[in-house]
Amino acid sequence: MATTTATPDEHNAVVDNGAVVEDGVVNDGVAPAAGHDGVRRRDFIEIAAVSAAGMGGLVMVYPLISQMSPSADVLAESTTELDVGALEVGQSIKAVFRKQPVFVRRLTAAEIQQADAVSIDELRDPQTLAERTLVDHPDLLVVMGVCTHLGCVPLGAAEGENKGDYGGYFCPCHGSHYDTAARIRKGPAPTNLLVPEYSVNGTALVIGEA
């Protein structure tokens, strides 16, 4: 059997794709594996730097967020607390809630009956009296004393004031009439007097929290 001995040039032949055969091993010019390790280390350093920057941003933003959160003093000023234990049937209290007037009235049985007798279909802003009072205190009506037309203060909360054609409140600015449930019945006001969030605990009425 004939044998062939490879020459040194044949050991270092160039294959068709441009790779060089050196001592029987094809060298295609690809960087050694250590190069890949270098890339991974560089990526890790970049990720770590971005993460550190993100944490630094959070540290800087946190004080700003804390300042934006209302303090206990601000929250206290945003509520109004009244003692309604001495409020008798048919009496009203005028108070201030967030720099605006608020009316609190202990409705009479006649006022409740009058409000309940009204058909919802007759109302511009349909609401029952029950929807405007608390279940446990159906005779306690709390409304903002601001006409929903142009923001005037209606009459009717104080003794002897004009209560309008429906026995509730009357706005003298442009003639809006509200009934005993403070619902708009006549005039330009588009909606009922606003009922703010409030809660009753014993004799304490807190306006501004449910």
GROMACS .gro file of C-alpha atoms in nm:
model
  210
    1MET     CA    1   0.000   0.000   0.000
    2ALA     CA    2   0.134   0.340  -0.099
    3THR     CA    3   0.170   0.611   0.167
    4THR     CA    4   0.171   0.987   0.127
    5THR     CA    5   0.358   1.220   0.355
    6ALA     CA    6   0.214   1.566   0.400
    7THR     CA    7   0.449   1.851   0.336
    8PRO     CA    8   0.480   2.147   0.576
    9ASP     CA    9   0.290   2.359   0.323
   10GLU     CA   10   0.007   2.110   0.324
   11HIS     CA   11  -0.011   2.135   0.703
   12ASN     CA   12  -0.060   2.511   0.665
   13ALA     CA   13  -0.298   2.502   0.368
   14VAL     CA   14  -0.561   2.767   0.307
   15VAL     CA   15  -0.911   2.631   0.276
   16ASP     CA   16  -1.177   2.778   0.049
   17ASN     CA   17  -1.344   2.991   0.317
   18GLY     CA   18  -1.025   3.175   0.401
   19ALA     CA   19  -0.944   2.984   0.718
   20VAL     CA   20  -0.592   2.856   0.766
   21VAL     CA   21  -0.515   2.496   0.855
   22GLU     CA   22  -0.229   2.498   1.099
   23ASP     CA   23  -0.097   2.161   1.211
   24GLY     CA   24  -0.427   1.999   1.117
   25VAL     CA   25  -0.641   2.252   1.312
   26VAL     CA   26  -0.863   2.497   1.127
   27ASN     CA   27  -0.811   2.854   1.254
   28ASP     CA   28  -1.100   3.074   1.135
   29GLY     CA   29  -0.982   3.391   1.306
   30VAL     CA   30  -1.243   3.383   1.586
   31ALA     CA   31  -1.118   3.546   1.906
   32PRO     CA   32  -1.045   3.307   2.190
   33ALA     CA   33  -1.300   3.233   2.458
   34ALA     CA   34  -1.130   3.477   2.693
   35GLY     CA   35  -1.266   3.756   2.473
   36HIS     CA   36  -1.623   3.647   2.552
   37ASP     CA   37  -1.543   3.657   2.921
   38GLY     CA   38  -1.425   4.014   2.875
   39VAL     CA   39  -1.755   4.112   2.711
   40ARG     CA   40  -1.954   3.953   2.992
   41ARG     CA   41  -1.752   4.141   3.252
   42ARG     CA   42  -1.805   4.469   3.066
   43ASP     CA   43  -2.181   4.407   3.044
   44PHE     CA   44  -2.191   4.330   3.417
   45ILE     CA   45  -2.008   4.654   3.498
   46GLU     CA   46  -2.253   4.852   3.281
   47ILE     CA   47  -2.557   4.686   3.444
   48ALA     CA   48  -2.415   4.749   3.789
   49ALA     CA   49  -2.354   5.114   3.702
   50VAL     CA   50  -2.710   5.157   3.572
   51SER     CA   51  -2.851   4.989   3.883
   52ALA     CA   52  -2.648   5.217   4.109
   53ALA     CA   53  -2.770   5.520   3.915
   54GLY     CA   54  -3.130   5.400   3.952
   55MET     CA   55  -3.092   5.359   4.327
   56GLY     CA   56  -2.937   5.703   4.349
   57GLY     CA   57  -3.236   5.845   4.161
   58LEU     CA   58  -3.476   5.682   4.405
   59VAL     CA   59  -3.284   5.828   4.698
   60MET     CA   60  -3.312   6.174   4.542
   61VAL     CA   61  -3.682   6.140   4.454
   62TYR     CA   62  -3.799   5.998   4.788
   63PRO     CA   63  -3.769   6.327   4.982
   64LEU     CA   64  -3.968   6.501   4.708
   65ILE     CA   65  -4.245   6.239   4.727
   66SER     CA   66  -4.247   6.268   5.106
   67GLN     CA   67  -4.290   6.645   5.081
   68MET     CA   68  -4.580   6.600   4.839
   69SER     CA   69  -4.767   6.375   5.085
   70PRO     CA   70  -5.000   6.574   5.311
   71SER     CA   71  -4.886   6.606   5.670
   72ALA     CA   72  -5.104   6.532   5.971
   73ASP     CA   73  -5.157   6.907   6.022
   74VAL     CA   74  -5.275   6.951   5.663
   75LEU     CA   75  -5.510   6.654   5.692
   76ALA     CA   76  -5.652   6.796   6.015
   77GLU     CA   77  -5.718   7.131   5.845
   78SER     CA   78  -5.897   6.954   5.559
   79THR     CA   79  -6.173   6.835   5.794
   80THR     CA   80  -6.426   7.022   6.007
   81GLU     CA   81  -6.561   6.873   6.328
   82LEU     CA   82  -6.887   6.991   6.484
   83ASP     CA   83  -7.077   6.890   6.795
   84VAL     CA   84  -7.435   6.826   6.685
   85GLY     CA   85  -7.551   6.689   7.017
   86ALA     CA   86  -7.733   7.012   7.102
   87LEU     CA   87  -7.875   7.063   6.752
   88GLU     CA   88  -8.250   7.048   6.792
   89VAL     CA   89  -8.511   6.951   6.534
   90GLY     CA   90  -8.566   7.237   6.292
   91GLN     CA   91  -8.235   7.406   6.375
   92SER     CA   92  -7.937   7.469   6.149
   93ILE     CA   93  -7.567   7.531   6.195
   94LYS     CA   94  -7.350   7.736   5.962
   95ALA     CA   95  -6.987   7.627   5.955
   96VAL     CA   96  -6.680   7.656   5.734
   97PHE     CA   97  -6.530   7.359   5.552
   98ARG     CA   98  -6.217   7.412   5.341
   99LYS     CA   99  -6.284   7.786   5.333
  100GLN     CA  100  -6.639   7.738   5.207
  101PRO     CA  101  -6.971   7.761   5.393
  102VAL     CA  102  -7.151   7.444   5.493
  103PHE     CA  103  -7.507   7.406   5.625
  104VAL     CA  104  -7.603   7.139   5.878
  105ARG     CA  105  -7.974   7.100   5.953
  106ARG     CA  106  -8.177   6.872   6.178
  107LEU     CA  107  -8.483   6.818   5.959
  108THR     CA  108  -8.834   6.819   6.099
  109ALA     CA  109  -9.074   6.532   6.034
  110ALA     CA  110  -9.270   6.763   5.802
  111GLU     CA  111  -8.956   6.850   5.602
  112ILE     CA  112  -8.868   6.483   5.565
  113GLN     CA  113  -9.221   6.400   5.455
  114GLN     CA  114  -9.221   6.687   5.208
  115ALA     CA  115  -8.892   6.571   5.055
  116ASP     CA  116  -9.003   6.207   5.033
  117ALA     CA  117  -9.332   6.304   4.866
  118VAL     CA  118  -9.153   6.449   4.562
  119SER     CA  119  -9.142   6.227   4.254
  120ILE     CA  120  -8.792   6.168   4.123
  121ASP     CA  121  -8.922   6.241   3.774
  122GLU     CA  122  -8.989   6.601   3.877
  123LEU     CA  123  -8.629   6.667   3.976
  124ARG     CA  124  -8.365   6.826   3.757
  125ASP     CA  125  -8.093   6.643   3.949
  126PRO     CA  126  -8.270   6.322   4.063
  127GLN     CA  127  -8.181   6.220   4.418
  128THR     CA  128  -8.388   6.096   4.708
  129LEU     CA  129  -8.344   6.237   5.056
  130ALA     CA  130  -8.213   5.897   5.165
  131GLU     CA  131  -7.935   5.925   4.906
  132ARG     CA  132  -7.830   6.257   5.056
  133THR     CA  133  -7.822   6.155   5.423
  134LEU     CA  134  -7.668   5.878   5.631
  135VAL     CA  135  -7.872   5.565   5.700
  136ASP     CA  136  -7.829   5.602   6.076
  137HIS     CA  137  -7.906   5.975   6.068
  138PRO     CA  138  -8.178   6.034   5.807
  139ASP     CA  139  -8.281   6.362   5.972
  140LEU     CA  140  -7.933   6.518   5.953
  141LEU     CA  141  -7.876   6.705   5.627
  142VAL     CA  142  -7.525   6.831   5.551
  143VAL     CA  143  -7.471   7.039   5.236
  144MET     CA  144  -7.224   7.289   5.101
  145GLY     CA  145  -7.363   7.641   5.124
  146VAL     CA  146  -7.261   7.724   4.769
  147CYS     CA  147  -7.515   7.768   4.489
  148THR     CA  148  -7.429   7.540   4.200
  149HIS     CA  149  -7.506   7.816   3.951
  150LEU     CA  150  -7.235   8.076   4.010
  151GLY     CA  151  -7.117   8.006   4.363
  152CYS     CA  152  -7.326   8.249   4.567
  153VAL     CA  153  -7.424   8.163   4.925
  154PRO     CA  154  -7.796   8.075   4.945
  155LEU     CA  155  -8.029   8.192   5.219
  156GLY     CA  156  -8.232   7.964   5.442
  157ALA     CA  157  -7.986   7.832   5.698
  158ALA     CA  158  -8.050   8.108   5.952
  159GLU     CA  159  -8.376   8.173   6.133
  160GLY     CA  160  -8.601   8.413   5.943
  161GLU     CA  161  -8.413   8.391   5.612
  162ASN     CA  162  -8.595   8.340   5.283
  163LYS     CA  163  -8.620   7.965   5.217
  164GLY     CA  164  -8.759   7.999   4.866
  165ASP     CA  165  -9.068   7.845   4.715
  166TYR     CA  166  -8.986   7.493   4.835
  167GLY     CA  167  -8.897   7.553   5.198
  168GLY     CA  168  -8.526   7.479   5.173
  169TYR     CA  169  -8.277   7.734   5.044
  170PHE     CA  170  -8.297   8.034   4.813
  171CYS     CA  171  -8.014   8.196   4.619
  172PRO     CA  172  -8.086   8.570   4.584
  173CYS     CA  173  -7.823   8.621   4.315
  174HIS     CA  174  -8.018   8.465   4.028
  175GLY     CA  175  -8.322   8.307   4.191
  176SER     CA  176  -8.241   7.939   4.238
  177HIS     CA  177  -8.484   7.758   4.471
  178TYR     CA  178  -8.391   7.442   4.664
  179ASP     CA  179  -8.629   7.216   4.856
  180THR     CA  180  -8.599   7.076   5.209
  181ALA     CA  181  -8.348   6.817   5.085
  182ALA     CA  182  -8.143   7.099   4.924
  183ARG     CA  183  -8.235   6.977   4.574
  184ILE     CA  184  -8.269   7.228   4.293
  185ARG     CA  185  -8.633   7.285   4.201
  186LYS     CA  186  -8.642   7.616   4.015
  187GLY     CA  187  -8.397   7.866   3.874
  188PRO     CA  188  -8.069   7.845   3.681
  189ALA     CA  189  -7.869   7.619   3.915
  190PRO     CA  190  -7.794   7.294   3.729
  191THR     CA  191  -7.754   7.058   4.025
  192ASN     CA  192  -7.845   7.009   4.390
  193LEU     CA  193  -7.639   7.161   4.668
  194LEU     CA  194  -7.336   6.939   4.711
  195VAL     CA  195  -7.329   6.688   4.995
  196PRO     CA  196  -6.968   6.652   5.117
  197GLU     CA  197  -6.824   6.337   5.267
  198TYR     CA  198  -6.896   6.323   5.638
  199SER     CA  199  -6.932   6.086   5.927
  200VAL     CA  200  -7.112   6.092   6.262
  201ASN     CA  201  -6.969   5.934   6.574
  202GLY     CA  202  -7.188   5.995   6.875
  203THR     CA  203  -7.247   6.370   6.878
  204ALA     CA  204  -6.938   6.446   6.667
  205LEU     CA  205  -6.995   6.532   6.302
  206VAL     CA  206  -6.674   6.523   6.097
  207ILE     CA  207  -6.696   6.679   5.753
  208GLY     CA  208  -6.429   6.572   5.508
  209GLU     CA  209  -6.413   6.203   5.592
  210ALA     CA  210  -6.657   5.923   5.528
   0.00000   0.00000   0.00000
